Coordinates of C-alpha atoms in Angstrom, one line a residue:
Chain A
M1 CA 0.0 0.0 0.0
K2 CA 1.3 3.4 -1.0
I3 CA 1.3 6.0 1.8
S4 CA 1.7 9.7 1.1
T5 CA 0.8 13.1 2.6
T6 CA -1.0 16.2 1.4
T7 CA -2.8 19.3 2.6
T8 CA -6.4 20.2 1.8
G9 CA -7.9 23.3 0.2
I10 CA -7.0 26.9 0.8
F11 CA -3.7 27.4 2.5
P12 CA -3.2 30.4 4.9
K13 CA -2.9 33.3 2.6
I14 CA -0.8 35.4 5.0
S15 CA 2.3 34.6 7.0
S16 CA 4.8 36.3 9.2
S17 CA 7.4 35.9 6.5
K18 CA 9.3 39.1 5.7
E19 CA 10.8 37.7 2.6
V20 CA 7.5 37.6 0.6
P21 CA 5.4 40.7 0.1
S22 CA 2.2 40.7 2.1
L23 CA -0.7 39.6 0.0
R24 CA -3.2 41.2 2.5
A25 CA -1.6 44.6 2.4
N26 CA -1.1 44.5 -1.4
L27 CA -4.7 43.4 -2.1
H28 CA -5.8 46.5 -0.1
K29 CA -3.3 48.6 -2.1
A30 CA -4.7 47.2 -5.4
D31 CA -8.3 48.0 -4.2
R32 CA -7.2 51.6 -3.6
G33 CA -5.4 51.8 -7.0
E34 CA -2.0 52.2 -5.4
I35 CA -0.5 49.3 -7.3
S36 CA -1.2 48.0 -10.8
Q37 CA -2.9 44.6 -11.6
E38 CA 0.5 43.5 -13.0
E39 CA 2.2 44.3 -9.7
L40 CA -0.5 42.4 -7.8
E41 CA -0.1 39.4 -10.1
T42 CA 3.6 39.3 -9.3
I43 CA 2.8 39.3 -5.6
I44 CA 0.2 36.6 -6.0
Q45 CA 2.9 34.4 -7.7
K46 CA 5.4 35.1 -4.9
N47 CA 2.8 33.9 -2.4
I48 CA 2.0 30.8 -4.4
E49 CA 5.7 30.0 -4.4
R50 CA 5.8 30.6 -0.7
V51 CA 3.0 28.2 0.1
V52 CA 4.3 25.5 -2.1
R53 CA 7.8 25.8 -0.6
E54 CA 6.4 25.8 2.9
Q55 CA 4.6 22.5 2.2
I56 CA 7.7 21.0 0.6
G57 CA 9.6 22.1 3.7
A58 CA 7.1 20.2 5.9
D59 CA 7.8 17.1 3.7
I60 CA 4.3 17.1 2.2
D61 CA 4.3 14.8 -0.9
L62 CA 1.4 16.4 -2.7
P63 CA 1.4 20.2 -2.0
T64 CA -1.4 22.4 -3.2
D65 CA -0.9 25.8 -4.9
G66 CA -2.6 27.2 -1.9
L67 CA -5.6 28.6 -3.9
I68 CA -4.2 32.0 -3.1
R69 CA -6.5 33.8 -5.5
W70 CA -9.7 32.1 -4.3
T71 CA -11.8 34.2 -2.0
D72 CA -14.1 31.2 -1.6
L73 CA -14.6 27.8 -3.2
F74 CA -16.5 29.3 -6.1
S75 CA -15.1 32.7 -6.8
P76 CA -12.6 32.0 -9.6
F77 CA -15.3 30.2 -11.6
V78 CA -18.1 32.7 -11.0
Q79 CA -15.7 35.4 -12.2
A80 CA -14.8 33.5 -15.4
W81 CA -17.9 31.7 -16.6
D82 CA -20.8 33.3 -18.5
G83 CA -24.3 33.2 -17.1
I84 CA -23.3 33.4 -13.5
T85 CA -22.7 36.3 -11.1
R86 CA -22.8 36.7 -7.4
R87 CA -24.8 38.6 -4.8
G88 CA -24.6 38.9 -1.0
I89 CA -22.5 36.8 1.4
H90 CA -23.5 33.6 3.1
R91 CA -21.8 31.5 5.8
F92 CA -20.0 28.4 4.4
Y93 CA -21.7 25.4 5.9
N94 CA -21.0 25.5 9.7
T95 CA -18.0 27.8 9.6
N96 CA -17.4 31.5 10.4
T97 CA -16.1 32.0 6.9
L98 CA -18.3 33.5 4.2
Y99 CA -18.8 33.0 0.4
G100 CA -20.3 35.2 -2.2
E101 CA -23.5 33.5 -3.2
P102 CA -23.4 32.6 -6.9
V103 CA -26.5 33.5 -8.9
V104 CA -27.2 31.6 -12.2
E105 CA -29.1 34.1 -14.3
G106 CA -28.3 32.8 -17.8
D107 CA -27.2 29.8 -19.7
L108 CA -23.9 28.7 -18.1
Q109 CA -21.0 28.7 -20.4
F110 CA -17.4 27.7 -19.6
N111 CA -14.5 30.1 -19.9
P112 CA -11.1 29.1 -18.4
S113 CA -10.7 30.5 -14.9
K114 CA -7.4 31.9 -13.5
T115 CA -7.0 28.7 -11.5
L116 CA -5.2 27.1 -14.4
G117 CA -2.6 29.9 -14.6
D118 CA -1.9 29.7 -10.9
F119 CA -1.7 25.9 -11.1
K120 CA 0.8 26.0 -13.9
F121 CA 2.9 28.5 -12.0
A122 CA 2.8 26.3 -8.9
L123 CA 3.9 23.3 -11.1
S124 CA 7.1 25.3 -12.0
V125 CA 7.9 25.3 -8.3
S126 CA 7.1 21.6 -7.7
E127 CA 6.0 19.0 -10.3
N128 CA 4.0 17.2 -7.5
V129 CA 1.5 20.0 -6.9
K130 CA -2.1 18.8 -7.0
A131 CA -5.0 20.8 -8.4
T132 CA -8.3 21.6 -6.6
L133 CA -11.8 22.1 -7.9
P134 CA -15.2 22.6 -6.1
G135 CA -17.6 19.7 -6.3
V136 CA -20.5 19.7 -8.6
F137 CA -23.2 19.2 -5.9
T138 CA -21.5 21.7 -3.5
F139 CA -21.4 24.3 -6.2
A140 CA -25.0 23.8 -7.3
A141 CA -26.3 23.7 -3.8
S142 CA -24.6 27.0 -3.0
C143 CA -26.1 28.8 -6.1
V144 CA -29.3 30.7 -6.4
D145 CA -30.7 29.5 -9.7
T146 CA -33.0 32.0 -11.4
F147 CA -32.4 30.6 -14.9
Y148 CA -32.8 26.8 -15.2
Q149 CA -34.9 26.5 -12.0
D150 CA -34.2 22.7 -12.2
E151 CA -31.7 21.3 -9.7
K152 CA -30.6 18.4 -11.8
K153 CA -30.1 20.5 -14.9
L154 CA -28.1 23.0 -12.9
R155 CA -25.8 20.2 -11.6
E156 CA -25.5 18.9 -15.2
V157 CA -24.3 22.3 -16.6
I158 CA -22.0 22.9 -13.6
A159 CA -20.5 19.5 -14.1
A160 CA -19.9 20.2 -17.7
S161 CA -18.0 23.4 -17.0
L162 CA -16.0 21.9 -14.1
L163 CA -15.1 19.0 -16.4
E164 CA -13.6 21.5 -18.8
E165 CA -11.6 23.0 -16.0
A166 CA -10.4 19.5 -15.0
K167 CA -9.4 18.7 -18.6
A168 CA -7.4 21.9 -18.8
L169 CA -5.6 21.0 -15.5
V170 CA -4.8 17.6 -16.8
A171 CA -3.5 19.0 -20.1
A172 CA -1.3 21.4 -18.0
G173 CA 0.3 18.4 -16.2
A174 CA -1.9 17.8 -13.1
K175 CA -1.3 14.3 -11.6
M176 CA -4.0 14.6 -9.0
I177 CA -7.2 16.7 -8.7
E178 CA -8.9 17.1 -5.3
I179 CA -12.6 17.8 -5.6
H180 CA -14.4 19.4 -2.6
E181 CA -17.8 17.8 -2.3
I182 CA -19.0 19.0 1.2
E183 CA -22.6 18.9 0.1
L184 CA -22.5 15.1 -0.5
G185 CA -21.8 14.7 3.2
W186 CA -24.8 16.9 4.1
G187 CA -27.6 16.4 1.6
D188 CA -29.6 13.4 0.4
Y189 CA -28.6 12.7 -3.2
D190 CA -29.2 9.9 -5.6
R191 CA -26.3 7.5 -5.8
A192 CA -26.8 6.9 -9.5
E193 CA -26.6 10.6 -10.3
V194 CA -23.4 11.0 -8.2
S195 CA -21.9 8.0 -10.0
E196 CA -22.9 9.3 -13.4
I197 CA -21.5 12.8 -12.8
Y198 CA -18.2 11.6 -11.3
K199 CA -17.6 8.9 -13.9
K200 CA -16.6 11.6 -16.3
F201 CA -14.0 12.9 -13.9
G202 CA -12.9 9.4 -13.0
E203 CA -12.2 8.6 -16.7
L204 CA -9.7 11.5 -17.0
D205 CA -6.0 10.6 -17.1
V206 CA -5.4 11.8 -13.6
K207 CA -5.9 10.7 -10.0
V208 CA -9.2 12.2 -8.8
V209 CA -10.0 12.3 -5.1
V210 CA -13.5 13.6 -4.0
V211 CA -13.3 14.9 -0.4
S212 CA -15.9 15.8 2.1
Y213 CA -15.4 17.6 5.4
F214 CA -17.5 18.8 8.3
Q215 CA -19.6 15.7 7.7
N216 CA -18.6 12.4 6.0
F217 CA -20.2 10.7 3.0
S218 CA -22.7 7.9 3.6
E219 CA -21.7 4.4 2.5
E220 CA -23.9 4.8 -0.6
I221 CA -22.1 7.9 -1.7
V222 CA -18.6 6.4 -1.1
Q223 CA -19.7 3.4 -3.2
A224 CA -20.9 5.6 -5.9
L225 CA -17.6 7.5 -6.0
I226 CA -15.6 4.4 -6.0
S227 CA -17.6 2.9 -8.8
A228 CA -16.9 6.2 -10.7
K229 CA -13.2 5.4 -10.3
C230 CA -12.6 8.3 -7.9
G231 CA -10.7 8.3 -4.7
V232 CA -12.5 9.3 -1.5
G233 CA -11.6 11.7 1.2
I234 CA -13.0 11.5 4.7
D235 CA -12.4 13.2 8.0
V236 CA -11.3 10.3 10.1
Q237 CA -11.9 12.1 13.4
K238 CA -15.6 12.3 12.6
P239 CA -18.0 9.4 12.4
H240 CA -17.6 7.5 9.1
S241 CA -18.7 4.2 7.7
H242 CA -16.4 1.4 6.5
D243 CA -19.0 -0.9 4.9
F244 CA -18.0 -0.7 1.3
E245 CA -15.7 -2.4 -1.1
K246 CA -12.2 -1.1 -0.3
E247 CA -10.1 -3.2 -2.7
G248 CA -7.8 -1.0 -4.7
M249 CA -9.4 2.3 -3.5
I250 CA -7.6 5.6 -2.9
L251 CA -8.4 6.9 0.6
Q252 CA -7.5 10.5 1.6
A253 CA -7.6 10.4 5.4
G254 CA -8.2 13.8 7.0
I255 CA -6.4 13.2 10.2
V256 CA -5.0 16.5 11.3
D257 CA -7.8 18.7 12.6
S258 CA -7.7 22.0 10.7
R259 CA -10.5 23.6 12.7
E260 CA -8.8 23.4 16.1
T261 CA -5.5 24.7 17.3
K262 CA -4.8 21.9 19.8
I263 CA -1.9 19.9 18.4
E264 CA -2.5 16.2 18.0
S265 CA -0.3 14.0 20.2
A266 CA 2.1 11.2 19.0
E267 CA -0.2 8.7 20.7
F268 CA -3.2 10.0 18.8
F269 CA -1.4 9.5 15.4
T270 CA -0.2 6.0 16.3
E271 CA -3.7 5.0 17.3
Y272 CA -5.4 6.5 14.2
K273 CA -2.7 5.3 11.8
N274 CA -3.1 1.7 13.1
K275 CA -6.9 1.9 12.9
I276 CA -7.0 3.4 9.4
E277 CA -4.3 1.1 7.9
S278 CA -6.0 -2.0 9.3
T279 CA -9.5 -1.0 8.3
F280 CA -8.4 0.1 4.8
A281 CA -5.8 -2.7 4.4
A282 CA -7.1 -3.5 0.9
A283 CA -6.7 0.1 -0.3
A284 CA -4.2 0.8 -3.0
E285 CA -3.2 4.1 -1.5
I286 CA -3.7 6.1 1.7
I287 CA -3.0 9.9 1.5
Y288 CA -2.9 11.5 5.0
S289 CA -4.1 15.0 5.0
T290 CA -5.6 17.9 7.0
S291 CA -9.3 17.5 7.7
S292 CA -10.4 20.5 5.7
H293 CA -9.0 23.9 4.6
V294 CA -5.7 24.7 6.2
E295 CA -6.6 28.4 6.3
Y296 CA -9.0 27.8 9.2
L297 CA -5.8 27.8 11.3
P298 CA -3.4 30.7 11.9
H299 CA -0.3 30.3 9.7
E300 CA 2.2 29.3 12.4
I301 CA -0.1 26.7 14.0
A302 CA -1.0 25.4 10.5
M303 CA 2.7 24.9 9.8
Q304 CA 3.2 23.1 13.2
K305 CA 0.3 20.8 12.4
I306 CA 1.1 19.9 8.8
A307 CA 4.7 19.2 9.9
L308 CA 3.3 16.3 11.9
L309 CA 2.0 14.5 8.8
K310 CA 5.4 13.2 7.9
N311 CA 5.4 11.0 11.0
L312 CA 2.6 9.0 9.3
K313 CA 4.7 7.9 6.4
Chain B
M1 CA -38.5 39.7 30.8
K2 CA -40.6 41.9 28.5
I3 CA -40.6 45.4 29.8
D4 CA -42.4 48.5 28.6
L5 CA -40.0 50.6 26.7
N6 CA -42.4 53.3 25.7
L7 CA -41.2 53.3 22.1
P8 CA -43.1 54.5 18.9
L9 CA -44.5 52.0 16.5
F10 CA -41.8 50.4 14.2
P11 CA -38.9 51.5 16.4
T12 CA -35.7 52.1 14.4
T13 CA -32.3 51.1 15.5
T14 CA -29.0 49.6 14.2
V15 CA -27.3 46.3 14.8
G16 CA -24.3 47.6 16.8
S17 CA -21.0 48.5 15.1
F18 CA -20.3 51.7 13.3
P19 CA -17.5 52.5 10.8
K20 CA -14.3 53.5 12.5
P21 CA -13.3 57.1 11.6
S22 CA -9.8 57.3 10.0
Y23 CA -8.4 59.0 13.1
L24 CA -9.5 56.1 15.2
A25 CA -8.2 53.4 12.9
E26 CA -4.8 55.2 12.9
A27 CA -4.8 55.6 16.7
R28 CA -5.5 51.9 17.2
K29 CA -2.5 51.1 15.0
K30 CA -0.3 53.6 17.0
F31 CA -1.6 52.1 20.3
Y32 CA -0.5 48.6 19.2
R33 CA 2.9 50.0 18.2
K34 CA 3.0 51.6 21.7
E35 CA 3.2 55.1 20.2
I36 CA 0.2 56.4 22.1
S37 CA -1.1 55.6 25.6
R38 CA -4.3 53.7 26.6
E39 CA -5.7 57.1 27.8
E40 CA -5.0 58.8 24.5
L41 CA -6.7 56.0 22.6
L42 CA -9.7 56.1 25.0
E43 CA -10.1 59.8 24.4
L44 CA -10.4 59.2 20.7
E45 CA -12.8 56.2 21.2
E46 CA -15.0 58.5 23.2
K47 CA -14.8 61.2 20.6
A48 CA -15.9 58.6 17.9
T49 CA -18.7 57.4 20.3
K50 CA -20.0 61.0 20.6
E51 CA -20.0 61.4 16.8
Y52 CA -21.9 58.1 16.5
I53 CA -24.6 59.3 19.0
E54 CA -24.8 62.7 17.3
M55 CA -25.3 60.9 13.9
Q56 CA -28.0 58.6 15.2
E57 CA -29.8 61.6 16.8
R58 CA -29.5 63.6 13.6
V59 CA -30.9 60.7 11.5
G60 CA -33.8 60.2 14.0
L61 CA -33.3 56.7 15.2
D62 CA -35.4 55.6 18.3
V63 CA -33.0 53.1 20.0
L64 CA -29.3 54.0 19.8
V65 CA -26.0 52.0 20.1
D66 CA -22.6 53.2 21.4
G67 CA -21.2 52.1 18.0
E68 CA -18.4 49.9 19.4
A69 CA -15.6 52.3 18.8
E70 CA -13.4 50.3 21.2
R71 CA -14.1 46.9 19.6
G72 CA -12.3 45.2 16.7
D73 CA -13.7 41.7 16.1
M74 CA -16.9 40.9 18.1
A75 CA -15.5 37.7 19.6
T76 CA -11.8 38.7 20.1
F77 CA -12.9 41.9 22.0
F78 CA -14.4 39.8 24.8
A79 CA -11.7 37.2 24.8
E80 CA -9.0 39.9 25.2
R81 CA -10.8 41.0 28.4
L82 CA -11.5 37.6 30.0
N83 CA -9.1 35.1 31.7
G84 CA -8.5 31.8 30.0
F85 CA -7.5 33.0 26.5
E86 CA -4.7 33.6 24.1
I87 CA -5.3 35.4 20.9
S88 CA -4.2 33.7 17.7
E89 CA -2.6 35.2 14.6
P90 CA -5.1 36.3 12.0
V91 CA -7.4 33.8 10.2
R92 CA -9.5 34.9 7.2
S93 CA -13.2 35.3 7.3
Y94 CA -13.9 36.5 3.8
G95 CA -12.2 38.1 0.9
N96 CA -9.3 40.1 2.3
R97 CA -10.8 40.3 5.9
Y98 CA -9.0 38.6 8.8
Y99 CA -9.7 38.4 12.5
K100 CA -7.6 37.2 15.4
K101 CA -9.5 34.1 16.6
P102 CA -9.4 33.5 20.3
R103 CA -7.9 30.3 21.7
I104 CA -9.3 29.0 25.0
I105 CA -6.4 27.7 27.0
G106 CA -7.8 27.7 30.5
E107 CA -10.9 28.3 32.6
I108 CA -12.9 31.3 31.3
E109 CA -13.3 33.9 34.0
W110 CA -14.8 37.4 34.2
T111 CA -12.4 40.0 35.6
E112 CA -14.0 43.4 35.2
P113 CA -16.8 45.1 33.2
M114 CA -16.0 45.0 29.5
T115 CA -18.8 47.0 27.9
K116 CA -20.2 49.1 30.7
H117 CA -17.9 52.2 30.2
F118 CA -19.0 52.8 26.6
F119 CA -22.6 52.1 27.4
E120 CA -22.6 54.6 30.2
Y121 CA -20.7 57.1 28.2
A122 CA -23.1 56.9 25.2
Q123 CA -26.2 56.9 27.4
K124 CA -25.2 60.1 29.1
L125 CA -25.1 61.8 25.7
T126 CA -28.7 61.0 24.8
D127 CA -32.2 60.8 26.2
K128 CA -33.0 57.9 23.9
P129 CA -32.4 54.4 25.1
V130 CA -29.0 52.9 24.3
K131 CA -28.7 49.1 23.8
G132 CA -26.1 47.1 25.7
M133 CA -24.3 44.9 23.3
L134 CA -22.8 41.4 23.9
T135 CA -21.6 38.6 21.8
G136 CA -23.6 35.5 22.7
P137 CA -22.1 32.4 24.5
Y138 CA -22.9 30.1 21.6
T139 CA -21.1 32.4 19.1
M140 CA -18.2 33.0 21.4
M141 CA -17.8 29.2 21.7
D142 CA -18.1 28.5 18.0
W143 CA -15.8 31.3 17.0
S144 CA -13.0 30.3 19.4
F145 CA -10.5 27.5 19.2
N146 CA -11.0 25.2 22.2
E147 CA -7.9 23.7 23.8
H148 CA -9.3 23.4 27.3
Y149 CA -12.9 22.2 27.7
S150 CA -14.0 18.7 26.8
S151 CA -17.2 19.6 25.0
R152 CA -19.0 22.4 23.2
E153 CA -21.7 22.4 25.8
E154 CA -19.1 23.1 28.6
V155 CA -17.7 26.0 26.6
V156 CA -21.1 27.6 26.1
R157 CA -21.9 27.3 29.8
A158 CA -18.6 28.8 30.8
F159 CA -19.2 31.8 28.4
A160 CA -22.8 32.1 29.6
K161 CA -21.6 32.5 33.2
V162 CA -19.2 35.4 32.4
L163 CA -21.6 37.1 30.0
R164 CA -24.4 36.9 32.6
Q165 CA -22.1 38.8 35.0
E166 CA -21.5 41.4 32.2
A167 CA -25.3 41.7 31.6
E168 CA -25.9 42.3 35.3
E169 CA -23.2 45.1 35.2
L170 CA -25.1 46.7 32.3
Q171 CA -28.4 46.4 34.1
K172 CA -26.9 48.1 37.2
A173 CA -25.6 50.9 34.9
G174 CA -29.2 51.5 33.8
C175 CA -29.3 49.5 30.6
R176 CA -32.9 48.5 29.6
I177 CA -32.3 46.8 26.3
I178 CA -29.7 44.1 25.9
Q179 CA -28.7 42.6 22.5
V180 CA -26.9 39.2 22.7
D181 CA -25.7 38.4 19.2
E182 CA -25.7 34.9 18.0
P183 CA -24.7 35.0 14.3
A184 CA -22.9 31.6 14.5
L185 CA -26.3 29.9 15.1
S186 CA -27.4 30.7 11.6
V187 CA -25.5 27.7 10.2
R188 CA -25.9 25.4 13.3
S189 CA -29.6 24.8 13.6
D190 CA -28.8 21.3 15.0
E191 CA -27.5 23.1 18.1
I192 CA -30.3 25.6 18.6
E193 CA -31.2 24.1 22.0
L194 CA -27.6 24.7 23.1
A195 CA -27.7 28.3 21.9
A196 CA -31.1 28.7 23.6
E197 CA -29.7 27.4 26.9
G198 CA -26.8 29.9 26.6
L199 CA -29.2 32.8 25.9
R200 CA -31.4 31.8 28.8
L201 CA -28.4 31.6 31.2
V202 CA -27.4 35.1 30.2
T203 CA -30.8 36.9 30.2
E204 CA -33.3 35.0 32.4
G205 CA -34.7 37.2 35.1
L206 CA -33.1 40.4 34.0
E207 CA -35.3 43.4 33.9
M208 CA -34.3 44.2 30.4
Y209 CA -35.8 43.7 26.9
S210 CA -33.6 41.1 25.2
I211 CA -32.7 40.8 21.6
T212 CA -30.5 38.4 19.6
H213 CA -29.2 39.1 16.2
I214 CA -28.6 36.3 13.7
C215 CA -27.4 36.7 10.1
Y216 CA -26.0 35.2 6.8
G217 CA -26.9 31.5 7.2
A218 CA -29.2 28.7 6.4
F219 CA -32.5 30.1 7.8
E220 CA -34.5 27.4 6.0
H221 CA -33.2 25.0 8.6
L222 CA -33.4 27.4 11.5
A223 CA -36.9 28.7 10.8
P224 CA -38.8 25.7 12.3
K225 CA -37.0 26.0 15.6
I226 CA -36.6 29.7 15.9
H227 CA -39.4 30.0 18.5
L228 CA -37.1 28.1 20.9
L229 CA -34.9 31.1 21.5
P230 CA -35.8 32.7 24.8
V231 CA -35.5 36.4 23.9
D232 CA -38.0 39.2 23.4
Q233 CA -36.8 39.9 19.9
I234 CA -35.0 38.1 17.1
D235 CA -33.2 40.4 14.7
L236 CA -32.6 39.0 11.3
E237 CA -30.9 39.9 8.0
F238 CA -33.7 40.1 5.3
A239 CA -32.6 42.7 2.7
G240 CA -29.4 40.9 1.5
R241 CA -31.5 38.2 0.0
D242 CA -34.4 40.4 -1.1
F243 CA -36.7 39.3 1.8
E244 CA -36.7 35.6 0.7
L245 CA -36.3 34.8 4.4
L246 CA -39.9 35.8 4.9
D247 CA -41.1 33.0 2.8
Q248 CA -38.9 30.6 4.8
L249 CA -40.5 31.8 8.1
R250 CA -44.1 31.4 6.9
G251 CA -45.9 28.6 8.6
H252 CA -43.5 28.5 11.5
E253 CA -44.1 29.8 15.0
F254 CA -42.5 33.2 15.6
P255 CA -43.7 34.4 19.0
Q256 CA -40.9 37.0 19.5
D257 CA -40.8 40.5 18.2
V258 CA -38.8 40.8 15.0
G259 CA -35.9 43.1 14.1
L260 CA -36.2 43.5 10.3
G261 CA -33.0 44.0 8.4
V262 CA -34.1 46.2 5.6
Y263 CA -30.9 47.7 4.4
D264 CA -28.1 45.6 2.8
V265 CA -24.8 46.6 4.5
H266 CA -22.5 44.6 2.2
T267 CA -22.8 46.9 -0.9
H268 CA -21.8 50.5 -1.5
K269 CA -25.3 51.0 -3.1
T270 CA -27.8 52.5 -0.7
T271 CA -31.1 50.7 -0.4
P272 CA -33.6 53.5 -1.3
A273 CA -36.6 54.4 0.9
E274 CA -38.9 53.1 -1.8
K275 CA -37.4 49.7 -1.7
I276 CA -37.4 49.6 2.1
S277 CA -41.1 50.6 2.0
E278 CA -41.8 47.6 -0.3
Y279 CA -39.9 45.4 2.2
L280 CA -41.9 46.7 5.1
E281 CA -45.2 46.2 3.3
K282 CA -44.1 42.6 2.6
A283 CA -43.2 42.1 6.3
L284 CA -46.6 43.3 7.3
T285 CA -48.1 40.3 5.5
Y286 CA -46.5 38.1 8.1
F287 CA -45.7 40.1 11.3
K288 CA -48.2 42.3 13.3
P289 CA -47.1 46.0 13.2
E290 CA -46.5 46.2 16.9
K291 CA -44.0 43.3 16.6
I292 CA -41.7 45.0 14.1
W293 CA -38.5 46.9 14.8
V294 CA -36.5 48.2 11.8
D295 CA -32.8 48.2 11.3
P296 CA -30.0 47.4 8.8
D297 CA -29.1 43.8 8.0
C298 CA -26.0 43.7 10.2
G299 CA -23.4 46.0 11.8
L300 CA -22.3 49.0 9.8
K301 CA -18.5 48.7 10.3
T302 CA -17.8 47.6 6.7
R303 CA -19.4 50.8 5.3
S304 CA -18.1 54.4 5.4
L305 CA -19.7 56.9 7.8
P306 CA -21.4 58.9 4.9
E307 CA -22.7 55.7 3.4
S308 CA -24.1 54.6 6.8
E309 CA -25.8 57.9 7.4
E310 CA -27.3 58.0 4.0
G311 CA -28.6 54.4 4.4
L312 CA -30.1 55.1 7.8
R313 CA -31.8 58.2 6.5
E314 CA -33.5 56.2 3.8
M315 CA -34.6 53.7 6.4
V316 CA -36.0 56.3 8.7
A317 CA -37.9 58.0 5.8
A318 CA -39.5 54.6 4.8
V319 CA -40.6 54.0 8.4
K320 CA -42.0 57.5 8.6
E321 CA -44.1 56.9 5.5
L322 CA -45.3 53.6 6.9
K323 CA -46.3 55.1 10.2
S324 CA -48.4 57.7 8.3
K325 CA -50.4 54.8 6.8
N326 CA -50.8 52.9 10.1

């Protein structure tokens, strides 16, 4: 069984580093027109490089590009695609972070988002960088749909656009795409539809891992994702089921709690590692990770926590 | 306890925070760099408070707030003044906005009044009632990292104990309306009983009219249980989603008074009086007139002072027109 490590989702966008220009300060400057868009782009790249190097420094096998440009899980796509805009803010599931509520007000048409450019730049820092996309069900459930007014149709068109994003990431060299499907851990969805949608992602020439956090997938959803040839991410500290076919599966095990600052003990890791690796002994690969977005933690604590992941290898 | 406040029909108010004037934002930075003393900062915070009160009087609001000149983040402010905390480095809440999230590292203990000075200072400047403003125990729990207590319930009860003490201090200072904000509850309807317990522990038996403010969440899940919250008024954000929330509340029990957020505070565009009038007419299809208070969707700290004043004027104009019809 292959064992590796990764981090999940948005990385802390700011750090105490004096070597890299402050993203926070420079975003404010850009808002006030004190620096140009070109200058801001350079600062964004320096920060992407910082987060990739920080993860490499913590011995993470599959670093993310940090999603430095993303204000929320949907923002880069809402900005790029036609037929969709955003209105007021809304709390993201059970967190104290907010997202701009996407509003579908026309026929949804794909345009490449800036995610691809950021990912390509991150690949120039490390060829092992993985890509990230929002989940189809999560994206659709977070939208206000004034155009299709048909939930299934909305998921279908969002899936088509996200699939185009995924294909572009694969063409750019992505070896793994992590898809954030929080909604599938919360809502009651048809297993056949989940399987049908994710089959198209699972057929791509890339490792696709669909992750949930805050609440885990049901057994039926896990089975649907596995049958679609996707890996599955779960938060192992939260209740989760094991009653599904595990042979050859890819499991992303969220073991480091990214919503609490308390540092996990060595005993905790030993206990969980033993439990996971015996329960999922038939899996092809286990990828240990943070339980959800790393940016829920302050930067210094996030760095302490992700440094612990190497002990699981 | 419901008390007679002797207020006009459709009382107008705000949710709590006001924008920091540039001199105050600058002074706070200087204070943290130790370039000015605590007393010098306090003087400027009082100056801002006086300006907030003057603005609210000028606009014609019925129930005023001190404007929270001395507060940064609504959870961090209290954590900085209680025992049992360390304050973390910043974490992001949205866009380019960050806050220093409290870390609970020991027993939570009240040491001295936290909000009484600015309540008293503001109340002395006006004959209109000023609200006492607290962040609720459930929200304090949910918006803190917990490294000490063994359960979320324990944390809520610990916060409720210290916030009760603070509420009693406000009551002794003459406060007759207390607002205990619980925005975190908006996405945690599964824990509404816990939030209700916290609110009860803070407010039960006080001779004050009690309000809780909740915003930006999944109200479709909260609506069926909202009657469980033991307060006199629930203040909600309605305008940001064009009053869709009203449809989600229909058919559910809502015994409390309602604070109607009629003005979207997350846009530079002012909600015009005509639009607010439409919202109010819509609200009257569900709530009885005597149950309605009127205010913005949320705190005004993300807006500029001129934007806030303009928005509040539109709100007051719409209420005036409505009163002429009722």
